[in-house]
mmCIF file of C-alpha atoms in Angstrom:
data_model
loop_
_atom_site.group_PDB
_atom_site.id
_atom_site.type_symbol
_atom_site.label_atom_id
_atom_site.label_comp_id
_atom_site.label_asym_id
_atom_site.label_seq_id
_atom_site.Cartn_x
_atom_site.Cartn_y
_atom_site.Cartn_z
ATOM 1 C CA UNK A 1 -20.035 -13.698 22.114
ATOM 2 C CA UNK A 2 -20.707 -13.270 25.811
ATOM 3 C CA UNK A 3 -23.395 -10.680 26.489
ATOM 4 C CA UNK A 4 -23.109 -10.598 30.265
ATOM 5 C CA UNK A 5 -22.131 -7.320 31.931
ATOM 6 C CA UNK A 6 -20.711 -5.625 28.834
ATOM 7 C CA UNK A 7 -20.174 -1.988 27.828
ATOM 8 C CA UNK A 8 -21.210 -1.513 24.220
ATOM 9 C CA UNK A 9 -20.453 1.068 21.533
ATOM 10 C CA UNK A 10 -23.618 1.767 19.543
ATOM 11 C CA UNK A 11 -23.786 1.740 15.735
ATOM 12 C CA UNK A 12 -23.359 5.279 14.355
ATOM 13 C CA UNK A 13 -23.462 6.220 10.678
ATOM 14 C CA UNK A 14 -20.177 7.678 9.349
ATOM 15 C CA UNK A 15 -18.680 7.344 12.825
ATOM 16 C CA UNK A 16 -18.423 3.642 13.654
ATOM 17 C CA UNK A 17 -15.524 2.890 11.325
ATOM 18 C CA UNK A 18 -12.446 0.892 12.339
ATOM 19 C CA UNK A 19 -10.437 3.730 13.982
ATOM 20 C CA UNK A 20 -13.315 4.807 16.216
ATOM 21 C CA UNK A 21 -14.188 1.217 17.154
ATOM 22 C CA UNK A 22 -10.576 0.518 18.127
ATOM 23 C CA UNK A 23 -10.445 3.786 20.054
ATOM 24 C CA UNK A 24 -13.545 2.842 22.061
ATOM 25 C CA UNK A 25 -12.158 -0.641 22.710
ATOM 26 C CA UNK A 26 -8.873 0.824 23.881
ATOM 27 C CA UNK A 27 -10.741 2.884 26.463
ATOM 28 C CA UNK A 28 -12.785 -0.077 27.697
ATOM 29 C CA UNK A 29 -15.647 -0.931 25.321
ATOM 30 C CA UNK A 30 -16.291 -4.686 25.367
ATOM 31 C CA UNK A 31 -18.419 -4.811 22.194
ATOM 32 C CA UNK A 32 -18.191 -2.350 19.294
ATOM 33 C CA UNK A 33 -20.840 -2.008 16.584
ATOM 34 C CA UNK A 34 -19.903 -0.822 13.129
ATOM 35 C CA UNK A 35 -22.008 1.689 11.243
ATOM 36 C CA UNK A 36 -25.086 0.300 9.503
ATOM 37 C CA UNK A 37 -24.403 -0.910 5.973
ATOM 38 C CA UNK A 38 -27.247 -1.675 3.559
ATOM 39 C CA UNK A 39 -27.489 -5.177 2.091
ATOM 40 C CA UNK A 40 -27.838 -3.810 -1.467
ATOM 41 C CA UNK A 41 -24.446 -2.158 -1.041
ATOM 42 C CA UNK A 42 -22.820 -5.328 0.269
ATOM 43 C CA UNK A 43 -24.028 -7.366 -2.681
ATOM 44 C CA UNK A 44 -21.942 -5.108 -4.932
ATOM 45 C CA UNK A 45 -18.823 -5.844 -2.885
ATOM 46 C CA UNK A 46 -16.071 -8.408 -2.556
ATOM 47 C CA UNK A 47 -13.883 -9.419 0.381
ATOM 48 C CA UNK A 48 -10.178 -8.633 0.119
ATOM 49 C CA UNK A 49 -7.166 -9.091 2.371
ATOM 50 C CA UNK A 50 -5.242 -5.836 2.705
ATOM 51 C CA UNK A 51 -1.630 -6.931 3.184
ATOM 52 C CA UNK A 52 -0.357 -3.378 3.585
ATOM 53 C CA UNK A 53 -2.646 -2.478 6.495
ATOM 54 C CA UNK A 54 -2.964 -6.088 7.708
ATOM 55 C CA UNK A 55 -6.728 -5.929 7.680
ATOM 56 C CA UNK A 56 -9.750 -7.242 5.806
ATOM 57 C CA UNK A 57 -11.648 -4.940 3.462
ATOM 58 C CA UNK A 58 -15.114 -5.239 1.972
ATOM 59 C CA UNK A 59 -14.670 -3.319 -1.267
ATOM 60 C CA UNK A 60 -17.265 -2.134 -3.772
ATOM 61 C CA UNK A 61 -16.456 -3.612 -7.157
ATOM 62 C CA UNK A 62 -15.672 -1.062 -9.816
ATOM 63 C CA UNK A 63 -15.222 1.901 -7.466
ATOM 64 C CA UNK A 64 -12.566 0.432 -5.143
ATOM 65 C CA UNK A 65 -14.427 2.138 -2.297
ATOM 66 C CA UNK A 66 -13.924 0.456 1.084
ATOM 67 C CA UNK A 67 -17.383 -0.170 2.514
ATOM 68 C CA UNK A 68 -16.219 -1.968 5.662
ATOM 69 C CA UNK A 69 -12.764 -2.474 7.144
ATOM 70 C CA UNK A 70 -11.861 -4.692 10.085
ATOM 71 C CA UNK A 71 -8.742 -6.217 11.597
ATOM 72 C CA UNK A 72 -7.768 -9.210 13.763
ATOM 73 C CA UNK A 73 -7.461 -7.004 16.862
ATOM 74 C CA UNK A 74 -11.230 -6.497 16.984
ATOM 75 C CA UNK A 75 -12.311 -9.914 15.724
ATOM 76 C CA UNK A 76 -13.960 -10.913 19.030
ATOM 77 C CA UNK A 77 -15.562 -7.516 19.691
ATOM 78 C CA UNK A 78 -16.943 -6.110 16.448
ATOM 79 C CA UNK A 79 -20.593 -6.444 15.484
ATOM 80 C CA UNK A 80 -21.531 -5.904 11.857
ATOM 81 C CA UNK A 81 -24.848 -4.064 11.599
ATOM 82 C CA UNK A 82 -26.886 -4.428 8.438
ATOM 83 C CA UNK A 83 -29.892 -2.650 7.018
ATOM 84 C CA UNK A 84 -32.246 -4.984 5.160
ATOM 85 C CA UNK A 85 -35.860 -5.686 4.268
ATOM 86 C CA UNK A 86 -35.409 -9.120 2.710
ATOM 87 C CA UNK A 87 -34.294 -12.419 4.244
ATOM 88 C CA UNK A 88 -32.545 -13.874 1.178
ATOM 89 C CA UNK A 89 -30.687 -10.656 0.476
ATOM 90 C CA UNK A 90 -29.700 -10.329 4.128
ATOM 91 C CA UNK A 91 -28.237 -13.831 4.155
ATOM 92 C CA UNK A 92 -26.180 -13.284 1.000
ATOM 93 C CA UNK A 93 -24.818 -10.044 2.418
ATOM 94 C CA UNK A 94 -24.074 -11.529 5.841
ATOM 95 C CA UNK A 95 -22.176 -14.428 4.328
ATOM 96 C CA UNK A 96 -19.663 -11.960 2.916
ATOM 97 C CA UNK A 97 -18.643 -10.646 6.342
ATOM 98 C CA UNK A 98 -19.632 -13.254 8.926
ATOM 99 C CA UNK A 99 -16.200 -14.912 9.193
ATOM 100 C CA UNK A 100 -14.539 -11.617 10.112
ATOM 101 C CA UNK A 101 -16.870 -10.390 12.860
ATOM 102 C CA UNK A 102 -18.101 -11.493 16.266
ATOM 103 C CA UNK A 103 -21.805 -11.100 15.432
ATOM 104 C CA UNK A 104 -24.243 -9.862 12.787
ATOM 105 C CA UNK A 105 -26.947 -7.409 13.842
ATOM 106 C CA UNK A 106 -30.064 -6.309 11.954
ATOM 107 C CA UNK A 107 -31.058 -2.665 12.312
ATOM 108 C CA UNK A 108 -34.739 -2.426 13.201
ATOM 109 C CA UNK A 109 -34.689 0.964 14.876
ATOM 110 C CA UNK A 110 -33.405 3.608 12.462
ATOM 111 C CA UNK A 111 -36.143 6.271 12.048
ATOM 112 C CA UNK A 112 -34.540 8.116 9.121
ATOM 113 C CA UNK A 113 -36.503 8.477 5.905
ATOM 114 C CA UNK A 114 -33.913 6.616 3.838
ATOM 115 C CA UNK A 115 -34.348 3.472 5.929
ATOM 116 C CA UNK A 116 -38.117 3.802 6.233
ATOM 117 C CA UNK A 117 -38.665 4.313 2.504
ATOM 118 C CA UNK A 118 -36.671 1.159 1.787
ATOM 119 C CA UNK A 119 -38.684 -0.877 4.277
ATOM 120 C CA UNK A 120 -35.654 -1.105 6.568
ATOM 121 C CA UNK A 121 -34.839 0.104 10.059
ATOM 122 C CA UNK A 122 -37.870 1.122 12.099
ATOM 123 C CA UNK A 123 -40.165 0.178 9.186
ATOM 124 C CA UNK A 124 -39.631 -3.441 10.232
ATOM 125 C CA UNK A 125 -41.193 -2.815 13.652
ATOM 126 C CA UNK A 126 -44.662 -3.084 12.099
ATOM 127 C CA UNK A 127 -43.810 -6.246 10.154
ATOM 128 C CA UNK A 128 -43.260 -9.020 12.717
ATOM 129 C CA UNK A 129 -43.582 -11.780 10.098
ATOM 130 C CA UNK A 130 -40.780 -10.236 8.035
ATOM 131 C CA UNK A 131 -38.655 -9.800 11.158
ATOM 132 C CA UNK A 132 -39.150 -13.470 11.952
ATOM 133 C CA UNK A 133 -38.266 -14.469 8.382
ATOM 134 C CA UNK A 134 -35.043 -12.424 8.324
ATOM 135 C CA UNK A 135 -33.777 -13.512 11.738
ATOM 136 C CA UNK A 136 -34.742 -17.165 11.321
ATOM 137 C CA UNK A 137 -33.046 -17.328 7.920
ATOM 138 C CA UNK A 138 -29.838 -15.884 9.327
ATOM 139 C CA UNK A 139 -29.892 -18.132 12.384
ATOM 140 C CA UNK A 140 -30.375 -21.295 10.319
ATOM 141 C CA UNK A 141 -27.567 -20.525 7.895
ATOM 142 C CA UNK A 142 -24.873 -18.700 9.853
ATOM 143 C CA UNK A 143 -22.537 -19.980 12.547
ATOM 144 C CA UNK A 144 -22.022 -16.384 13.671
ATOM 145 C CA UNK A 145 -24.264 -15.032 16.468
ATOM 146 C CA UNK A 146 -27.254 -13.020 15.199
ATOM 147 C CA UNK A 147 -28.847 -10.106 17.047
ATOM 148 C CA UNK A 148 -31.089 -7.140 16.285
ATOM 149 C CA UNK A 149 -31.701 -3.636 17.592
ATOM 150 C CA UNK A 150 -35.205 -2.176 17.979
ATOM 151 C CA UNK A 151 -36.945 0.918 19.297
ATOM 152 C CA UNK A 152 -39.929 1.132 21.612
ATOM 153 C CA UNK A 153 -43.375 0.689 20.059
ATOM 154 C CA UNK A 154 -46.465 2.749 20.884
ATOM 155 C CA UNK A 155 -47.039 0.893 24.147
ATOM 156 C CA UNK A 156 -44.834 -1.102 26.456
ATOM 157 C CA UNK A 157 -47.068 -4.121 25.910
ATOM 158 C CA UNK A 158 -46.546 -3.933 22.141
ATOM 159 C CA UNK A 159 -42.786 -3.712 22.612
ATOM 160 C CA UNK A 160 -42.744 -6.715 24.927
ATOM 161 C CA UNK A 161 -44.832 -8.798 22.528
ATOM 162 C CA UNK A 162 -42.494 -7.995 19.635
ATOM 163 C CA UNK A 163 -39.442 -8.716 21.778
ATOM 164 C CA UNK A 164 -40.861 -12.106 22.763
ATOM 165 C CA UNK A 165 -41.481 -12.920 19.133
ATOM 166 C CA UNK A 166 -37.899 -11.946 18.303
ATOM 167 C CA UNK A 167 -36.589 -14.111 21.151
ATOM 168 C CA UNK A 168 -38.289 -17.151 19.617
ATOM 169 C CA UNK A 169 -36.176 -16.795 16.450
ATOM 170 C CA UNK A 170 -33.120 -17.818 18.471
ATOM 171 C CA UNK A 171 -31.182 -14.544 18.423
ATOM 172 C CA UNK A 172 -28.301 -14.273 20.880
ATOM 173 C CA UNK A 173 -29.328 -10.869 22.252
ATOM 174 C CA UNK A 174 -31.705 -7.968 21.691
ATOM 175 C CA UNK A 175 -30.727 -4.292 21.855
ATOM 176 C CA UNK A 176 -33.502 -1.873 22.820
ATOM 177 C CA UNK A 177 -33.275 1.879 22.274
ATOM 178 C CA UNK A 178 -35.476 3.501 24.890
ATOM 179 C CA UNK A 179 -37.176 5.897 22.497
ATOM 180 C CA UNK A 180 -40.034 5.598 20.032
ATOM 181 C CA UNK A 181 -39.698 6.286 16.321
ATOM 182 C CA UNK A 182 -41.228 9.772 16.676
ATOM 183 C CA UNK A 183 -38.988 10.708 19.610
ATOM 184 C CA UNK A 184 -36.006 12.998 19.132
ATOM 185 C CA UNK A 185 -32.635 12.726 20.884
ATOM 186 C CA UNK A 186 -33.651 15.486 23.308
ATOM 187 C CA UNK A 187 -36.589 13.387 24.519
ATOM 188 C CA UNK A 188 -35.651 11.364 27.630
ATOM 189 C CA UNK A 189 -35.072 7.660 27.078
ATOM 190 C CA UNK A 190 -37.713 5.513 28.769
ATOM 191 C CA UNK A 191 -35.618 3.194 30.908
ATOM 192 C CA UNK A 192 -38.738 1.797 32.600
ATOM 193 C CA UNK A 193 -40.028 0.420 29.298
ATOM 194 C CA UNK A 194 -36.679 -1.237 28.608
ATOM 195 C CA UNK A 195 -37.041 -2.830 32.044
ATOM 196 C CA UNK A 196 -40.391 -4.283 30.957
ATOM 197 C CA UNK A 197 -38.666 -5.992 28.024
ATOM 198 C CA UNK A 198 -35.869 -7.325 30.230
ATOM 199 C CA UNK A 199 -38.392 -8.799 32.680
ATOM 200 C CA UNK A 200 -40.216 -10.624 29.871
ATOM 201 C CA UNK A 201 -37.197 -12.206 28.157
ATOM 202 C CA UNK A 202 -34.639 -14.859 29.009
ATOM 203 C CA UNK A 203 -32.044 -13.774 26.434
ATOM 204 C CA UNK A 204 -29.637 -10.881 27.167
ATOM 205 C CA UNK A 205 -30.996 -7.386 26.561
ATOM 206 C CA UNK A 206 -28.717 -4.481 25.623
ATOM 207 C CA UNK A 207 -30.158 -1.227 26.964
ATOM 208 C CA UNK A 208 -29.552 1.975 24.967
ATOM 209 C CA UNK A 209 -30.390 5.608 25.651
ATOM 210 C CA UNK A 210 -29.081 8.575 27.694
ATOM 211 C CA UNK A 211 -25.667 7.340 28.813
ATOM 212 C CA UNK A 212 -23.325 10.327 29.061
ATOM 213 C CA UNK A 213 -21.002 9.461 31.971
ATOM 214 C CA UNK A 214 -19.326 6.238 33.071
ATOM 215 C CA UNK A 215 -21.585 6.147 36.138
ATOM 216 C CA UNK A 216 -24.624 6.032 33.829
ATOM 217 C CA UNK A 217 -23.662 2.510 32.728
ATOM 218 C CA UNK A 218 -24.328 1.144 36.207
ATOM 219 C CA UNK A 219 -27.364 3.387 36.751
ATOM 220 C CA UNK A 220 -28.997 2.117 33.582
ATOM 221 C CA UNK A 221 -28.104 -1.475 34.306
ATOM 222 C CA UNK A 222 -29.683 -1.270 37.771
ATOM 223 C CA UNK A 223 -32.750 0.613 36.516
ATOM 224 C CA UNK A 224 -33.453 -1.765 33.637
ATOM 225 C CA UNK A 225 -31.933 -5.072 34.741
ATOM 226 C CA UNK A 226 -30.275 -5.303 31.324
ATOM 227 C CA UNK A 227 -27.264 -7.534 30.719
ATOM 228 C CA UNK A 228 -25.385 -4.843 28.772
ATOM 229 C CA UNK A 229 -25.545 -1.091 28.329
ATOM 230 C CA UNK A 230 -24.965 0.654 24.994
ATOM 231 C CA UNK A 231 -23.859 4.246 24.408
ATOM 232 C CA UNK A 232 -23.948 6.369 21.244
ATOM 233 C CA UNK A 233 -23.663 10.155 21.637
ATOM 234 C CA UNK A 234 -21.814 9.922 24.941
ATOM 235 C CA UNK A 235 -19.082 7.928 23.208
ATOM 236 C CA UNK A 236 -19.115 10.082 20.081
ATOM 237 C CA UNK A 237 -18.407 13.184 22.137
ATOM 238 C CA UNK A 238 -15.703 11.465 24.203
ATOM 239 C CA UNK A 239 -14.808 7.820 23.548
ATOM 240 C CA UNK A 240 -13.032 7.578 26.903
ATOM 241 C CA UNK A 241 -16.489 7.400 28.529
ATOM 242 C CA UNK A 242 -15.787 3.651 28.700
ATOM 243 C CA UNK A 243 -12.854 4.171 31.073
ATOM 244 C CA UNK A 244 -13.635 3.426 34.736
ATOM 245 C CA UNK A 245 -10.917 5.885 35.778
ATOM 246 C CA UNK A 246 -12.758 8.796 34.193
ATOM 247 C CA UNK A 247 -12.863 10.675 30.922
ATOM 248 C CA UNK A 248 -9.725 12.034 29.332
ATOM 249 C CA UNK A 249 -9.644 15.599 27.987
ATOM 250 C CA UNK A 250 -11.441 15.620 24.648
ATOM 251 C CA UNK A 251 -8.383 17.132 22.962
ATOM 252 C CA UNK A 252 -6.413 13.983 23.881
ATOM 253 C CA UNK A 253 -9.185 11.695 22.605
ATOM 254 C CA UNK A 254 -9.458 13.698 19.398
ATOM 255 C CA UNK A 255 -5.704 13.457 18.788
ATOM 256 C CA UNK A 256 -5.718 9.692 19.323
ATOM 257 C CA UNK A 257 -8.621 9.356 16.906
ATOM 258 C CA UNK A 258 -6.621 11.262 14.284
ATOM 259 C CA UNK A 259 -3.654 8.941 14.770
ATOM 260 C CA UNK A 260 -5.798 5.833 14.404
ATOM 261 C CA UNK A 261 -7.468 7.280 11.312
ATOM 262 C CA UNK A 262 -4.030 7.820 9.791
ATOM 263 C CA UNK A 263 -2.827 4.357 10.783
ATOM 264 C CA UNK A 264 -5.837 2.625 9.219
ATOM 265 C CA UNK A 265 -6.137 4.991 6.236
ATOM 266 C CA UNK A 266 -9.679 5.911 7.193
ATOM 267 C CA UNK A 267 -12.034 7.546 4.707
ATOM 268 C CA UNK A 268 -11.552 11.327 4.888
ATOM 269 C CA UNK A 269 -15.297 12.074 4.844
ATOM 270 C CA UNK A 270 -15.914 9.737 7.760
ATOM 271 C CA UNK A 271 -12.958 11.151 9.692
ATOM 272 C CA UNK A 272 -14.120 14.726 9.157
ATOM 273 C CA UNK A 273 -17.697 13.907 10.133
ATOM 274 C CA UNK A 274 -16.575 12.350 13.421
ATOM 275 C CA UNK A 275 -14.301 15.299 14.234
ATOM 276 C CA UNK A 276 -17.044 17.785 13.405
ATOM 277 C CA UNK A 277 -19.463 15.998 15.742
ATOM 278 C CA UNK A 278 -16.890 16.267 18.541
ATOM 279 C CA UNK A 279 -16.216 19.928 17.799
ATOM 280 C CA UNK A 280 -19.913 20.846 17.671
ATOM 281 C CA UNK A 281 -20.388 19.396 21.154
ATOM 282 C CA UNK A 282 -17.448 21.136 22.804
ATOM 283 C CA UNK A 283 -16.918 24.181 20.606
ATOM 284 C CA UNK A 284 -18.242 25.556 17.293
ATOM 285 C CA UNK A 285 -17.603 24.791 13.641
ATOM 286 C CA UNK A 286 -17.358 28.525 12.934
ATOM 287 C CA UNK A 287 -14.222 28.806 15.067
ATOM 288 C CA UNK A 288 -10.824 28.357 13.341
ATOM 289 C CA UNK A 289 -10.513 24.643 14.179
ATOM 290 C CA UNK A 290 -13.962 23.847 12.838
ATOM 291 C CA UNK A 291 -13.373 25.788 9.632
ATOM 292 C CA UNK A 292 -10.008 24.059 9.116
ATOM 293 C CA UNK A 293 -11.571 20.604 9.535
ATOM 294 C CA UNK A 294 -14.336 21.495 7.091
ATOM 295 C CA UNK A 295 -11.754 22.722 4.574
ATOM 296 C CA UNK A 296 -9.449 19.677 4.935
ATOM 297 C CA UNK A 297 -9.352 17.437 1.871
ATOM 298 C CA UNK A 298 -6.958 14.687 2.999
ATOM 299 C CA UNK A 299 -5.716 12.908 6.105
ATOM 300 C CA UNK A 300 -2.443 14.778 5.540
ATOM 301 C CA UNK A 301 -4.338 18.061 5.984
ATOM 302 C CA UNK A 302 -5.785 16.833 9.277
ATOM 303 C CA UNK A 303 -2.379 15.570 10.400
ATOM 304 C CA UNK A 304 -0.957 19.033 9.838
ATOM 305 C CA UNK A 305 -3.871 20.704 11.619
ATOM 306 C CA UNK A 306 -3.413 18.576 14.723
ATOM 307 C CA UNK A 307 0.385 18.472 14.803
ATOM 308 C CA UNK A 308 0.690 14.879 13.620
ATOM 309 C CA UNK A 309 2.830 15.466 10.516
ATOM 310 C CA UNK A 310 5.723 13.316 11.753
ATOM 311 C CA UNK A 311 3.410 10.473 12.689
ATOM 312 C CA UNK A 312 1.720 10.690 9.278
ATOM 313 C CA UNK A 313 5.061 10.510 7.466
ATOM 314 C CA UNK A 314 6.194 7.609 9.667
ATOM 315 C CA UNK A 315 3.031 5.599 8.927
ATOM 316 C CA UNK A 316 3.127 6.280 5.213
ATOM 317 C CA UNK A 317 6.818 5.322 5.039
ATOM 318 C CA UNK A 318 6.080 2.014 6.769
ATOM 319 C CA UNK A 319 3.167 1.330 4.427
ATOM 320 C CA UNK A 320 5.347 2.092 1.407
ATOM 321 C CA UNK A 321 8.034 -0.274 2.681
ATOM 322 C CA UNK A 322 5.408 -2.975 3.205
ATOM 323 C CA UNK A 323 4.149 -2.502 -0.356
ATOM 324 C CA UNK A 324 7.652 -2.790 -1.823
ATOM 325 C CA UNK A 325 8.459 -5.934 0.151
ATOM 326 C CA UNK A 326 5.403 -7.807 -1.189
#
């Protein structure tokens, strides 16, 4: 994985599934993170080849629920992000997916109570010895690049010291979200403190926070000196933010997301959540479109809502033919 001068899609829960990652890559994203998946969940899963969709699925045993889906088209771009608080468990989980992804990333920045109560995410920021144990264990046992994503600590000096300690584990890159754990999305990202980390390290740093237009990629790169720039909400609202020729109308992006969700048989809850996030930014869930998305129970319902019935039937017919020919 080359971390020089790259545009990066951030990990986003219930959003960063295969269709959205491929959509971002189509518009120009060089590296695409999947949504965070907890190691406990992965240890209940098995790897399967999906001959119908021509993809690889990580499936929860007993429930047949697809926890992670990837395909050869994104093999050199996709980063698998994991939530963990234990080195041995992290390694076992990573070994299940490492041959199908470009890198494995450990989430050390999530401030949500679920992660914190499990000793994961931002809870790791106060446990440098555990961080070192997890990253060193992964580095020693995987041939896949290992990275992690952190938030800012109470002071810039503290952040730099932690980042230097992380660098010594041999990780390929470090992503830094320019907010502290207590900060909210409305609080401005502190690009100057990311710059302090960049100046102190020799490994690539991926800067994250407050990228909403294509021009912001270069602005953040210049301001921080980072090797790569990562975007979350800006891409969620319009994945064509990665296009140097400018954003497409959000209706066009939304329609293409629907088509990719149909093509890859995406989970309906994930698909609806992503659409609702788009709608809330540009419109309102109480308007007819928002209510119809909320009411939808299947991908077929969404296909009908967005005028993609023929495409849905075409895809399903092809998948049925593929199943019969096996």
